[in-house]
Short mmCIF file of C-alpha atoms and ligand atoms in Angstrom, two decimals:
data_model
loop_
_atom_site.label_atom_id
_atom_site.label_comp_id
_atom_site.label_asym_id
_atom_site.label_seq_id
_atom_site.Cartn_x
_atom_site.Cartn_y
_atom_site.Cartn_z
CA MET A 7 118.51 83.32 112.34
CA ARG A 8 119.45 80.60 114.78
CA THR A 9 123.07 80.77 113.62
CA VAL A 10 123.11 84.48 114.37
CA LEU A 11 121.60 83.91 117.80
CA MET A 12 124.10 81.17 118.58
CA PHE A 13 126.96 83.39 117.45
CA GLY A 14 125.68 86.23 119.63
CA ALA A 15 125.44 83.89 122.60
CA LEU A 16 128.98 82.68 122.08
CA LEU A 17 130.29 86.25 121.84
CA LEU A 18 128.55 87.16 125.09
CA ALA A 19 129.85 84.02 126.74
CA ALA A 20 133.43 84.49 125.55
CA PRO A 21 134.69 86.83 128.32
CA LEU A 22 133.28 84.47 130.94
CA LEU A 23 134.87 81.37 129.48
CA PRO A 24 138.67 81.56 129.38
CA ALA A 25 138.94 78.43 127.25
CA PRO A 26 136.62 76.36 125.08
CA SER A 27 134.59 74.36 127.53
CA ALA A 28 131.99 71.68 127.82
CA GLN A 29 129.32 74.39 128.23
CA ALA A 30 129.67 75.46 124.60
CA GLN A 31 129.16 71.86 123.56
CA ASP A 32 126.03 71.68 125.69
CA GLY A 33 124.68 74.77 123.94
CA ILE A 34 125.00 73.12 120.55
CA GLY A 35 123.40 69.99 121.95
CA ASP A 36 120.27 72.07 122.64
CA LEU A 37 119.58 72.20 118.91
CA VAL A 38 118.57 68.55 118.87
CA ASP A 39 116.60 68.55 122.11
CA ASN A 40 113.05 67.33 122.44
CA ARG A 41 111.41 70.55 123.61
CA ILE A 42 108.36 72.17 122.09
CA VAL A 43 108.47 75.95 122.48
CA PHE A 44 105.53 78.25 121.72
CA PRO A 45 104.41 81.47 123.41
CA THR A 46 101.79 80.80 126.10
CA SER A 47 99.68 83.71 124.82
CA VAL A 48 99.45 85.51 121.44
CA SER A 49 97.48 88.44 120.02
CA GLN A 50 94.82 88.30 117.35
CA GLY A 51 96.61 89.02 114.05
CA ALA A 52 100.01 87.75 115.26
CA MET A 53 102.63 85.77 113.36
CA VAL A 54 103.74 82.98 115.70
CA ILE A 55 107.11 81.26 115.34
CA GLY A 56 107.60 78.12 117.40
CA LYS A 57 110.20 75.44 117.87
CA VAL A 58 109.70 71.69 117.76
CA PRO A 59 112.13 68.77 117.48
CA ALA A 60 113.41 68.63 113.88
CA GLY A 61 111.58 65.97 111.90
CA SER A 62 108.31 66.37 113.83
CA ASN A 63 104.90 66.34 112.17
CA VAL A 64 103.03 69.49 113.22
CA ARG A 65 99.36 70.33 112.63
CA TYR A 66 97.56 73.59 113.25
CA GLY A 67 94.36 75.05 111.82
CA GLY A 68 93.69 72.02 109.62
CA ARG A 69 97.13 72.23 108.01
CA GLU A 70 100.36 70.34 108.28
CA LEU A 71 103.02 72.95 109.02
CA ARG A 72 106.36 72.92 107.26
CA VAL A 73 109.19 72.26 109.77
CA SER A 74 112.69 73.65 109.15
CA GLY A 75 115.90 71.69 109.69
CA TYR A 76 116.23 73.53 113.02
CA GLY A 77 112.65 72.67 113.99
CA SER A 78 111.14 76.13 113.33
CA VAL A 79 107.46 76.41 112.44
CA VAL A 80 105.29 79.46 111.73
CA PHE A 81 101.59 80.21 111.57
CA GLY A 82 99.23 83.18 111.66
CA VAL A 83 96.45 84.02 114.12
CA GLY A 84 93.29 85.39 112.51
CA ARG A 85 91.73 88.74 113.44
CA ASP A 86 88.65 87.05 114.91
CA GLU A 87 90.41 84.03 116.44
CA LYS A 88 89.21 83.38 120.00
CA GLY A 89 91.55 80.57 121.02
CA PRO A 90 92.88 78.68 122.77
CA LEU A 91 94.88 77.50 119.76
CA GLN A 92 95.86 73.85 119.60
CA VAL A 93 99.14 72.87 117.92
CA GLN A 94 99.58 69.12 117.60
CA VAL A 95 103.17 67.89 117.51
CA HIS A 96 104.16 64.29 116.72
CA ARG A 97 107.84 63.90 117.45
CA PRO A 98 110.08 61.64 115.36
CA ASP A 99 110.51 59.40 118.45
CA GLY A 100 106.76 58.63 118.29
CA SER A 101 105.69 60.76 121.25
CA SER A 102 102.99 63.41 120.87
CA GLU A 103 102.11 66.65 122.57
CA THR A 104 99.50 69.36 122.02
CA ALA A 105 100.54 72.92 122.76
CA SER A 106 97.63 75.08 123.90
CA ILE A 107 98.06 78.82 123.28
CA ALA A 108 95.76 81.51 124.68
CA VAL A 109 94.66 84.34 122.37
CA SER A 110 94.43 87.85 123.78
CA PRO A 111 91.56 89.75 122.14
CA ARG A 112 92.03 93.21 120.64
CA ASP A 113 89.75 96.19 120.12
CA TRP A 114 88.73 96.93 116.56
CA PRO A 115 87.64 100.58 116.36
CA THR A 116 85.55 101.77 113.43
CA GLU A 117 87.31 103.88 110.79
CA ARG A 118 85.16 105.96 108.48
CA VAL A 119 86.54 106.41 105.00
CA ASN A 120 84.66 109.01 102.99
CA GLY A 121 85.23 110.25 99.48
CA VAL A 122 86.09 106.96 97.81
CA PRO A 123 84.60 106.67 94.29
CA PRO A 124 81.00 105.30 94.71
CA LYS A 125 81.52 102.73 91.93
CA THR A 126 84.24 101.07 94.04
CA VAL A 127 81.82 100.63 96.97
CA ASN A 128 78.85 99.36 94.95
CA PRO A 129 80.35 98.05 91.71
CA PRO A 130 78.07 97.17 88.78
CA PRO A 131 77.91 93.42 87.89
CA ALA A 132 80.57 93.52 85.16
CA ILE A 133 82.96 95.23 87.54
CA ALA A 134 82.04 92.86 90.40
CA GLU A 135 83.03 90.00 88.10
CA ARG A 136 86.37 91.63 87.33
CA ILE A 137 87.00 92.20 91.06
CA ALA A 138 86.26 88.53 91.82
CA ARG A 139 88.57 87.36 89.00
CA GLU A 140 91.42 89.58 90.19
CA GLN A 141 90.91 88.57 93.81
CA ALA A 142 91.07 84.89 92.81
CA GLN A 143 94.47 85.47 91.17
CA VAL A 144 95.83 87.12 94.30
CA THR A 145 94.38 84.34 96.48
CA GLU A 146 96.05 81.74 94.27
CA SER A 147 99.44 83.41 94.78
CA ARG A 148 99.05 82.97 98.56
CA LYS A 149 98.66 79.18 98.42
CA ARG A 150 102.38 78.59 98.08
CA ASP A 151 104.29 76.80 100.81
CA ASP A 152 107.86 77.46 99.70
CA ASN A 153 110.76 75.98 101.63
CA ARG A 154 112.39 79.36 102.42
CA THR A 155 112.62 80.89 105.92
CA ASP A 156 112.73 84.52 104.77
CA PHE A 157 109.90 85.16 107.27
CA SER A 158 112.37 84.65 110.14
CA GLN A 159 114.24 87.88 109.28
CA THR A 160 113.60 90.95 111.43
CA PHE A 161 111.08 92.82 109.28
CA LEU A 162 111.79 96.44 108.27
CA TRP A 163 109.27 99.18 107.49
CA PRO A 164 108.78 99.23 103.68
CA VAL A 165 108.40 103.03 103.84
CA GLN A 166 108.83 105.46 106.74
CA GLY A 167 105.73 107.47 107.58
CA ARG A 168 102.66 108.02 109.70
CA ILE A 169 100.26 105.09 110.17
CA SER A 170 97.00 106.31 108.64
CA GLY A 171 95.03 103.07 108.95
CA ARG A 172 95.45 100.09 111.24
CA PHE A 173 95.00 96.39 110.64
CA GLY A 174 91.63 94.93 111.56
CA ASN A 175 89.74 98.15 112.13
CA ALA A 176 86.13 97.97 110.96
CA ARG A 177 85.94 100.04 107.80
CA VAL A 178 82.93 102.08 106.74
CA TYR A 179 83.26 103.31 103.15
CA ASN A 180 81.09 106.32 102.30
CA GLY A 181 78.84 105.35 105.22
CA GLN A 182 78.54 101.69 104.16
CA PRO A 183 80.07 99.02 106.43
CA GLY A 184 82.86 97.00 104.81
CA SER A 185 85.03 94.22 106.21
CA GLY A 186 87.94 94.67 108.64
CA HIS A 187 90.90 96.54 107.22
CA SER A 188 93.19 93.89 105.78
CA GLY A 189 96.52 95.62 106.43
CA MET A 190 98.18 98.78 107.66
CA ASP A 191 98.25 102.07 105.75
CA ILE A 192 101.28 104.32 105.84
CA ALA A 193 100.75 107.85 104.51
CA VAL A 194 103.63 108.82 102.20
CA PRO A 195 103.74 110.76 98.92
CA THR A 196 103.27 109.18 95.50
CA GLY A 197 106.61 108.00 94.13
CA THR A 198 108.11 107.06 97.53
CA PRO A 199 110.21 103.90 97.00
CA VAL A 200 108.77 100.75 98.61
CA LYS A 201 111.46 98.50 100.08
CA ALA A 202 111.07 94.79 100.72
CA PRO A 203 110.49 94.42 104.50
CA ALA A 204 112.06 90.96 104.30
CA ALA A 205 113.46 88.83 101.50
CA GLY A 206 111.14 86.85 99.28
CA ILE A 207 109.97 85.85 95.84
CA VAL A 208 107.47 87.88 93.80
CA THR A 209 104.36 85.74 93.29
CA PHE A 210 101.96 88.33 91.89
CA ALA A 211 102.43 91.66 90.12
CA GLY A 212 99.45 93.49 88.61
CA PRO A 213 99.73 97.13 87.54
CA ASP A 214 96.00 97.95 87.59
CA LEU A 215 93.59 95.92 89.72
CA TYR A 216 90.17 97.49 90.11
CA LEU A 217 90.08 97.82 93.90
CA THR A 218 93.73 97.63 94.84
CA GLY A 219 95.39 99.36 91.85
CA GLY A 220 99.06 98.50 91.41
CA THR A 221 99.35 95.27 93.42
CA LEU A 222 102.38 93.21 94.41
CA VAL A 223 102.65 89.99 96.47
CA LEU A 224 106.00 88.97 97.97
CA ASP A 225 106.24 85.43 99.37
CA HIS A 226 108.47 85.00 102.46
CA GLY A 227 108.15 81.20 102.62
CA TYR A 228 106.12 78.74 104.72
CA GLY A 229 102.88 80.47 103.62
CA ILE A 230 103.86 83.92 104.94
CA SER A 231 103.45 86.70 102.35
CA SER A 232 103.27 90.47 102.08
CA ASN A 233 101.06 92.43 99.73
CA PHE A 234 101.51 96.04 98.70
CA LEU A 235 98.56 97.92 97.22
CA HIS A 236 97.72 101.18 95.42
CA LEU A 237 101.21 101.31 93.87
CA SER A 238 102.03 103.84 91.15
CA ARG A 239 104.89 101.72 89.80
CA ILE A 240 106.11 98.12 90.08
CA ASP A 241 109.83 97.50 89.57
CA VAL A 242 109.89 93.69 89.75
CA LYS A 243 108.22 90.74 88.05
CA VAL A 244 106.78 87.39 89.07
CA GLY A 245 109.53 84.92 89.96
CA ASP A 246 112.11 87.55 90.94
CA ARG A 247 114.16 86.82 94.05
CA ILE A 248 114.11 89.95 96.24
CA GLU A 249 116.56 90.77 99.03
CA GLN A 250 115.51 92.57 102.19
CA GLY A 251 115.60 96.36 101.69
CA GLN A 252 115.52 96.15 97.88
CA THR A 253 113.29 98.72 96.15
CA ILE A 254 110.37 96.84 94.59
CA ALA A 255 107.80 99.52 93.75
CA ALA A 256 106.64 103.10 94.29
CA VAL A 257 103.76 104.39 96.42
CA GLY A 258 100.63 105.65 94.68
CA ALA A 259 96.89 106.19 95.05
CA THR A 260 95.63 103.71 92.45
CA GLY A 261 92.44 101.64 92.93
CA ARG A 262 90.12 102.40 95.87
CA ALA A 263 92.22 105.03 97.64
CA THR A 264 91.44 108.55 98.77
CA GLY A 265 95.04 109.70 98.63
CA PRO A 266 98.61 108.43 98.26
CA HIS A 267 99.61 105.83 100.84
CA LEU A 268 101.14 102.39 101.06
CA HIS A 269 98.77 99.62 102.09
CA TRP A 270 100.91 96.78 103.42
CA GLY A 271 99.06 93.56 104.18
CA MET A 272 100.45 90.24 105.39
CA ASN A 273 99.08 86.73 105.24
CA TRP A 274 99.67 83.24 106.50
CA PHE A 275 98.08 81.49 103.49
CA ASP A 276 94.55 82.97 103.49
CA THR A 277 94.72 84.17 107.13
CA ARG A 278 95.42 87.89 107.32
CA ILE A 279 97.93 88.97 109.95
CA ASP A 280 98.99 92.36 111.27
CA PRO A 281 102.27 93.73 109.81
CA LEU A 282 102.68 96.03 112.83
CA LEU A 283 102.87 92.99 115.14
CA VAL A 284 105.41 91.41 112.80
CA LEU A 285 107.53 94.61 112.94
CA GLU A 286 107.26 94.68 116.74
CA ARG A 287 108.66 91.13 116.96
CA GLY A 288 112.05 92.68 116.09
CA LYS A 289 112.02 95.14 119.01
ZN1 ZN B 304 94.63 99.96 103.49
#
């Protein structure tokens, strides 16, 4: 990512600089500077990428963040996070700084979802146990902190279609309040190919989970992952390396769904983030 940006900057600079100059050298020198760069304000549900001096120790939300060789770090902002967020940075030279980031609140309208099978809203005990077991497996797959910066790619839409459900909205299933919607829904027909929005490694693939049907988790590194639910078909297996744009599955209406759509959720570890905000980063 940084290489691409640098290259772009050099291309833009080229017509202005008749010969290689000291300025280009200064630009490269910036890579090892001592600055800490985070947005001053972020939205609830955002994925935040910041920059610290390489080799720093960085803590946020009770975690030590992985720091890339270029000093990139990433974390997610929860749906109900109020802020201000505190990111503690200990530089390799021994100095410390805390970045304070404001959180702009969002509205969470209520979405009523009627016509879902009643047994998926109030499952009997045996089913509740199955749901908990399956959820634990998915949760486990999100604990990884792989040293891959696939999350820094510009994310692509996994399918093209109308947004039929937004992240965070308060869901009421058959009149009964549920939790906030954990991802975004895109209404597309069954069988529509699902493409990887960014590269990653498959960390969970289940053809038939009770609530979420065909379920796939793709890990983008540093704790950032995507999940795709209600799939009619899964084309990949756990451990597969996936390139951006590769077809990984097909849309369906399996599990608790009222019709065919892709549910795309994203996480930073167990914090759910909004895929739409991640897509908008690339604009
Ligand atoms: Zn959904």
